Amino acid sequence: MSDDSPLGDGTQLTTAVFGVPVGGLIQVWTDKPTVWHLSDPGAFADIAGSGLISRTQIRPGRYREECLFDEESGTVVLEDRHSAEHPESESQIGGRIFTAAPPSEVFGDPWEDLNVAIFRAAAQAFARHELIVIEPGGWDDSDGRFCLIVAVHDDGADQIILETSPAPSGSELWPPTDQTDHQTISAPASEDSLRGAGALAVEAISRWGVAPWDVTITYVVPSEAFGE
C-alpha cells in the first residue's frame, strides 16, 4: 500500500475472513462476527471473488478470502494475493483500503446481491480451474450446510453441477426429490445455466435460517483438495 495510506499510527489490524458483500453490508469474522456497512460497497463487491485477494487455507485445497481489519476505526484492508515486482528488485504487497461503520439499514435486495455475487464468483473461479462452495461464514469448515457449484467436462460436453445440503424440500425452483440430506442437479454449461445455478443456490441458502451476509464463499483447488 502507498505511503499516503489513511491508516493512523495507532491502528491495530487483525487478520479476518469476511462474507459476501450484500445490501451494502459485510460480515467480518475475527475472534467474533460483526456486521458493517461499507462506504463503497460497489468497489468492494467488484474485487471480492476476483481471485486477486489474499486467501487463508481452512483445509487442504480449500480457501477463503481474508482481510486486515480494525474494529475501532472500521478499516478493512484487502491485500493483493500476489506481490508486485518493483524496479529496485523488491517485492511489495499492494491492496485496497475500505472504511465501514456500524450498520443502520440494508440497501436494495441482499438476496439478489448474493445471487449476482455467486454468479460472478463461480464464473471467475471456473476460469482459474476452481470450484466454489457457498456455506456459513467464519474460520471453521462447513457445518454440513453448503451449496457446491462446479464446471466439469464429461463425455465430450461441458456441464455445470450444483449440489446442496440439506435438500431444499418443497422448493418451487428445485425439482421434487425424496432425498432430504442433499440434492444434485446438472445442466449443459452456459451463461444462462450458471445464472440459474446462482438462483437455485440462493433458494437453498434462504432455507438455512441465515441472513445473506452470514454466508461466505470457499474456493476449492481440485488438484490440492482431491489430488491429481
Short mmCIF file of C-alpha atoms in Angstrom, two decimals:
data_model
loop_
_atom_site.label_atom_id
_atom_site.label_comp_id
_atom_site.label_asym_id
_atom_site.label_seq_id
_atom_site.Cartn_x
_atom_site.Cartn_y
_atom_site.Cartn_z
CA MET A 1 0.00 0.00 0.00
CA SER A 2 1.16 3.54 -0.65
CA ASP A 3 2.80 5.89 1.83
CA ASP A 4 -0.31 8.13 1.83
CA SER A 5 -2.41 5.40 3.44
CA PRO A 6 -5.15 6.81 5.71
CA LEU A 7 -4.30 4.30 8.42
CA GLY A 8 -3.22 6.06 11.61
CA ASP A 9 -0.08 5.18 13.54
CA GLY A 10 -2.12 3.53 16.28
CA THR A 11 -4.27 1.37 14.02
CA GLN A 12 -4.24 -2.27 15.09
CA LEU A 13 -5.04 -4.54 12.15
CA THR A 14 -6.27 -8.07 12.77
CA THR A 15 -6.49 -10.84 10.19
CA ALA A 16 -10.11 -11.69 9.46
CA VAL A 17 -12.25 -13.54 6.97
CA PHE A 18 -15.37 -11.98 5.53
CA GLY A 19 -18.68 -12.90 3.98
CA VAL A 20 -20.30 -11.98 0.70
CA PRO A 21 -20.94 -8.21 0.41
CA VAL A 22 -24.72 -7.79 0.10
CA GLY A 23 -27.16 -4.97 0.76
CA GLY A 24 -24.26 -2.60 1.43
CA LEU A 25 -23.18 -4.82 4.33
CA ILE A 26 -20.23 -7.08 5.04
CA GLN A 27 -19.79 -9.54 7.89
CA VAL A 28 -16.28 -9.87 9.29
CA TRP A 29 -15.02 -12.71 11.48
CA THR A 30 -12.04 -12.06 13.77
CA ASP A 31 -12.48 -13.86 17.10
CA LYS A 32 -16.16 -12.90 16.80
CA PRO A 33 -18.52 -11.98 13.95
CA THR A 34 -19.53 -8.35 13.38
CA VAL A 35 -21.57 -6.77 10.59
CA TRP A 36 -20.59 -3.46 8.97
CA HIS A 37 -21.90 -1.01 6.39
CA LEU A 38 -19.29 -0.38 3.69
CA SER A 39 -18.68 3.16 2.49
CA ASP A 40 -18.11 1.86 -1.06
CA PRO A 41 -19.90 -1.48 -1.34
CA GLY A 42 -19.78 -1.49 -5.14
CA ALA A 43 -15.99 -1.27 -5.28
CA PHE A 44 -15.68 -3.95 -2.59
CA ALA A 45 -18.03 -6.27 -4.49
CA ASP A 46 -16.05 -5.73 -7.69
CA ILE A 47 -12.84 -7.11 -6.18
CA ALA A 48 -14.31 -9.77 -3.88
CA GLY A 49 -14.25 -13.15 -5.59
CA SER A 50 -11.88 -11.97 -8.30
CA GLY A 51 -9.03 -14.25 -7.23
CA LEU A 52 -6.83 -11.21 -6.62
CA ILE A 53 -7.31 -11.02 -2.84
CA SER A 54 -5.16 -12.68 -0.20
CA ARG A 55 -6.59 -16.01 0.99
CA THR A 56 -6.39 -18.23 4.03
CA GLN A 57 -6.46 -22.04 3.84
CA ILE A 58 -9.08 -23.69 6.02
CA ARG A 59 -8.33 -27.21 4.77
CA PRO A 60 -6.05 -28.60 2.06
CA GLY A 61 -7.14 -27.04 -1.22
CA ARG A 62 -9.95 -25.01 0.40
CA TYR A 63 -9.50 -21.25 0.68
CA ARG A 64 -11.45 -18.24 1.89
CA GLU A 65 -10.62 -14.64 1.13
CA GLU A 66 -9.18 -12.70 4.05
CA CYS A 67 -8.69 -9.10 5.04
CA LEU A 68 -6.96 -6.98 7.65
CA PHE A 69 -9.50 -5.33 9.94
CA ASP A 70 -9.52 -2.66 12.63
CA GLU A 71 -12.79 -2.65 14.56
CA GLU A 72 -12.14 0.69 16.30
CA SER A 73 -11.82 2.66 13.07
CA GLY A 74 -13.92 0.39 10.85
CA THR A 75 -11.00 -0.09 8.45
CA VAL A 76 -10.98 -3.07 6.08
CA VAL A 77 -7.84 -3.75 4.05
CA LEU A 78 -7.94 -6.17 1.12
CA GLU A 79 -4.37 -7.22 0.36
CA ASP A 80 -3.27 -8.34 -3.08
CA ARG A 81 -2.85 -12.09 -3.36
CA HIS A 82 0.46 -11.77 -5.22
CA SER A 83 3.31 -9.35 -4.65
CA ALA A 84 4.39 -6.91 -7.33
CA GLU A 85 7.98 -6.54 -8.54
CA HIS A 86 9.48 -3.05 -8.39
CA PRO A 87 12.47 -1.58 -10.24
CA GLU A 88 14.54 -1.80 -7.07
CA SER A 89 14.15 -5.61 -7.32
CA GLU A 90 11.97 -5.63 -4.24
CA SER A 91 8.57 -7.21 -3.85
CA GLN A 92 5.71 -5.23 -2.35
CA ILE A 93 2.20 -6.26 -1.39
CA GLY A 94 -0.46 -3.81 -2.53
CA GLY A 95 -4.08 -3.58 -1.57
CA ARG A 96 -7.28 -1.59 -1.24
CA ILE A 97 -8.45 0.18 1.91
CA PHE A 98 -12.16 0.46 2.70
CA THR A 99 -13.95 2.18 5.54
CA ALA A 100 -17.01 0.81 7.29
CA ALA A 101 -19.44 1.84 10.01
CA PRO A 102 -21.96 0.01 12.19
CA PRO A 103 -24.99 -0.88 10.06
CA SER A 104 -28.09 1.29 10.20
CA GLU A 105 -30.04 -0.06 7.24
CA VAL A 106 -29.96 -2.59 4.41
CA PHE A 107 -29.88 -1.29 0.85
CA GLY A 108 -31.64 -2.92 -2.10
CA ASP A 109 -32.26 -6.67 -2.16
CA PRO A 110 -29.42 -8.53 -0.37
CA TRP A 111 -30.62 -11.89 -1.67
CA GLU A 112 -30.39 -10.64 -5.26
CA ASP A 113 -26.93 -9.24 -4.43
CA LEU A 114 -25.98 -12.72 -3.23
CA ASN A 115 -27.26 -14.22 -6.47
CA VAL A 116 -25.12 -11.82 -8.53
CA ALA A 117 -22.08 -12.43 -6.32
CA ILE A 118 -22.39 -16.22 -6.69
CA PHE A 119 -22.62 -15.96 -10.47
CA ARG A 120 -19.58 -13.71 -10.70
CA ALA A 121 -17.51 -15.73 -8.22
CA ALA A 122 -18.33 -19.01 -9.97
CA ALA A 123 -17.53 -17.66 -13.45
CA GLN A 124 -14.17 -16.31 -12.31
CA ALA A 125 -13.36 -19.44 -10.31
CA PHE A 126 -14.09 -21.68 -13.30
CA ALA A 127 -11.62 -19.63 -15.34
CA ARG A 128 -9.00 -20.47 -12.69
CA HIS A 129 -10.00 -24.18 -12.77
CA GLU A 130 -11.50 -23.91 -9.30
CA LEU A 131 -14.94 -24.66 -7.90
CA ILE A 132 -16.87 -22.77 -5.26
CA VAL A 133 -18.79 -23.74 -2.15
CA ILE A 134 -21.20 -21.31 -0.51
CA GLU A 135 -21.54 -22.06 3.19
CA PRO A 136 -21.96 -20.38 6.58
CA GLY A 137 -19.04 -18.00 7.13
CA GLY A 138 -16.28 -17.89 9.70
CA TRP A 139 -12.95 -19.57 10.30
CA ASP A 140 -14.31 -23.10 10.60
CA ASP A 141 -15.08 -25.58 7.87
CA SER A 142 -18.67 -26.14 6.81
CA ASP A 143 -21.17 -27.31 9.43
CA GLY A 144 -22.83 -29.52 6.80
CA ARG A 145 -24.88 -26.82 5.07
CA PHE A 146 -23.44 -25.98 1.67
CA CYS A 147 -24.06 -25.27 -1.99
CA LEU A 148 -21.33 -26.51 -4.33
CA ILE A 149 -21.08 -25.25 -7.91
CA VAL A 150 -18.61 -26.87 -10.29
CA ALA A 151 -17.98 -26.94 -14.04
CA VAL A 152 -16.94 -30.31 -15.47
CA HIS A 153 -16.18 -31.77 -18.88
CA ASP A 154 -17.91 -35.14 -19.15
CA ASP A 155 -18.49 -37.34 -22.19
CA GLY A 156 -17.43 -34.57 -24.55
CA ALA A 157 -19.77 -31.98 -23.06
CA ASP A 158 -19.35 -29.18 -20.52
CA GLN A 159 -21.70 -29.38 -17.57
CA ILE A 160 -22.47 -27.23 -14.55
CA ILE A 161 -23.25 -29.26 -11.45
CA LEU A 162 -24.96 -27.85 -8.37
CA GLU A 163 -25.16 -29.82 -5.15
CA THR A 164 -26.71 -28.59 -1.92
CA SER A 165 -27.20 -29.93 1.59
CA PRO A 166 -29.74 -30.22 3.06
CA ALA A 167 -32.12 -30.79 0.16
CA PRO A 168 -34.47 -27.78 -0.27
CA SER A 169 -37.63 -29.86 0.10
CA GLY A 170 -40.80 -28.14 -1.04
CA SER A 171 -38.97 -25.61 -3.19
CA GLU A 172 -40.76 -24.34 -6.27
CA LEU A 173 -37.41 -23.85 -8.06
CA TRP A 174 -35.68 -27.15 -7.29
CA PRO A 175 -37.03 -30.36 -8.85
CA PRO A 176 -39.06 -32.56 -6.48
CA THR A 177 -36.99 -35.17 -4.64
CA ASP A 178 -37.44 -37.77 -1.93
CA GLN A 179 -33.95 -37.08 -0.60
CA THR A 180 -33.51 -34.93 2.48
CA ASP A 181 -29.76 -34.90 3.15
CA HIS A 182 -28.66 -33.48 -0.20
CA GLN A 183 -29.73 -32.86 -3.79
CA THR A 184 -27.71 -32.63 -7.01
CA ILE A 185 -28.74 -31.27 -10.39
CA SER A 186 -26.81 -30.53 -13.57
CA ALA A 187 -27.27 -28.68 -16.85
CA PRO A 188 -25.24 -28.02 -20.01
CA ALA A 189 -22.75 -25.26 -19.35
CA SER A 190 -23.84 -21.78 -20.45
CA GLU A 191 -24.13 -18.31 -19.00
CA ASP A 192 -27.87 -18.86 -18.52
CA SER A 193 -27.38 -22.14 -16.66
CA LEU A 194 -24.74 -20.57 -14.43
CA ARG A 195 -27.13 -17.73 -13.60
CA GLY A 196 -29.77 -20.35 -12.89
CA ALA A 197 -27.37 -22.14 -10.55
CA GLY A 198 -26.96 -18.89 -8.62
CA ALA A 199 -30.72 -18.51 -8.25
CA LEU A 200 -31.09 -22.13 -7.14
CA ALA A 201 -28.25 -21.71 -4.64
CA VAL A 202 -29.92 -18.62 -3.15
CA GLU A 203 -33.21 -20.52 -2.89
CA ALA A 204 -31.48 -23.29 -0.95
CA ILE A 205 -29.48 -20.91 1.28
CA SER A 206 -32.60 -18.91 2.16
CA ARG A 207 -33.90 -22.05 3.91
CA TRP A 208 -30.90 -22.33 6.24
CA GLY A 209 -32.20 -19.79 8.73
CA VAL A 210 -29.39 -17.33 7.94
CA ALA A 211 -29.17 -13.81 6.58
CA PRO A 212 -27.44 -13.42 3.19
CA TRP A 213 -24.46 -11.67 4.87
CA ASP A 214 -23.97 -14.73 7.10
CA VAL A 215 -22.51 -16.84 4.29
CA THR A 216 -19.14 -16.88 2.61
CA ILE A 217 -17.61 -18.45 -0.48
CA THR A 218 -14.93 -21.10 -0.21
CA TYR A 219 -12.69 -21.57 -3.24
CA VAL A 220 -11.58 -25.13 -3.88
CA VAL A 221 -8.50 -26.04 -5.93
CA PRO A 222 -9.31 -29.63 -7.02
CA SER A 223 -5.70 -30.75 -7.53
CA GLU A 224 -4.90 -29.78 -3.94
CA ALA A 225 -8.16 -30.87 -2.33
CA PHE A 226 -8.65 -34.18 -4.14
CA GLY A 227 -5.28 -34.96 -5.72
CA GLU A 228 -4.47 -35.22 -9.40
#
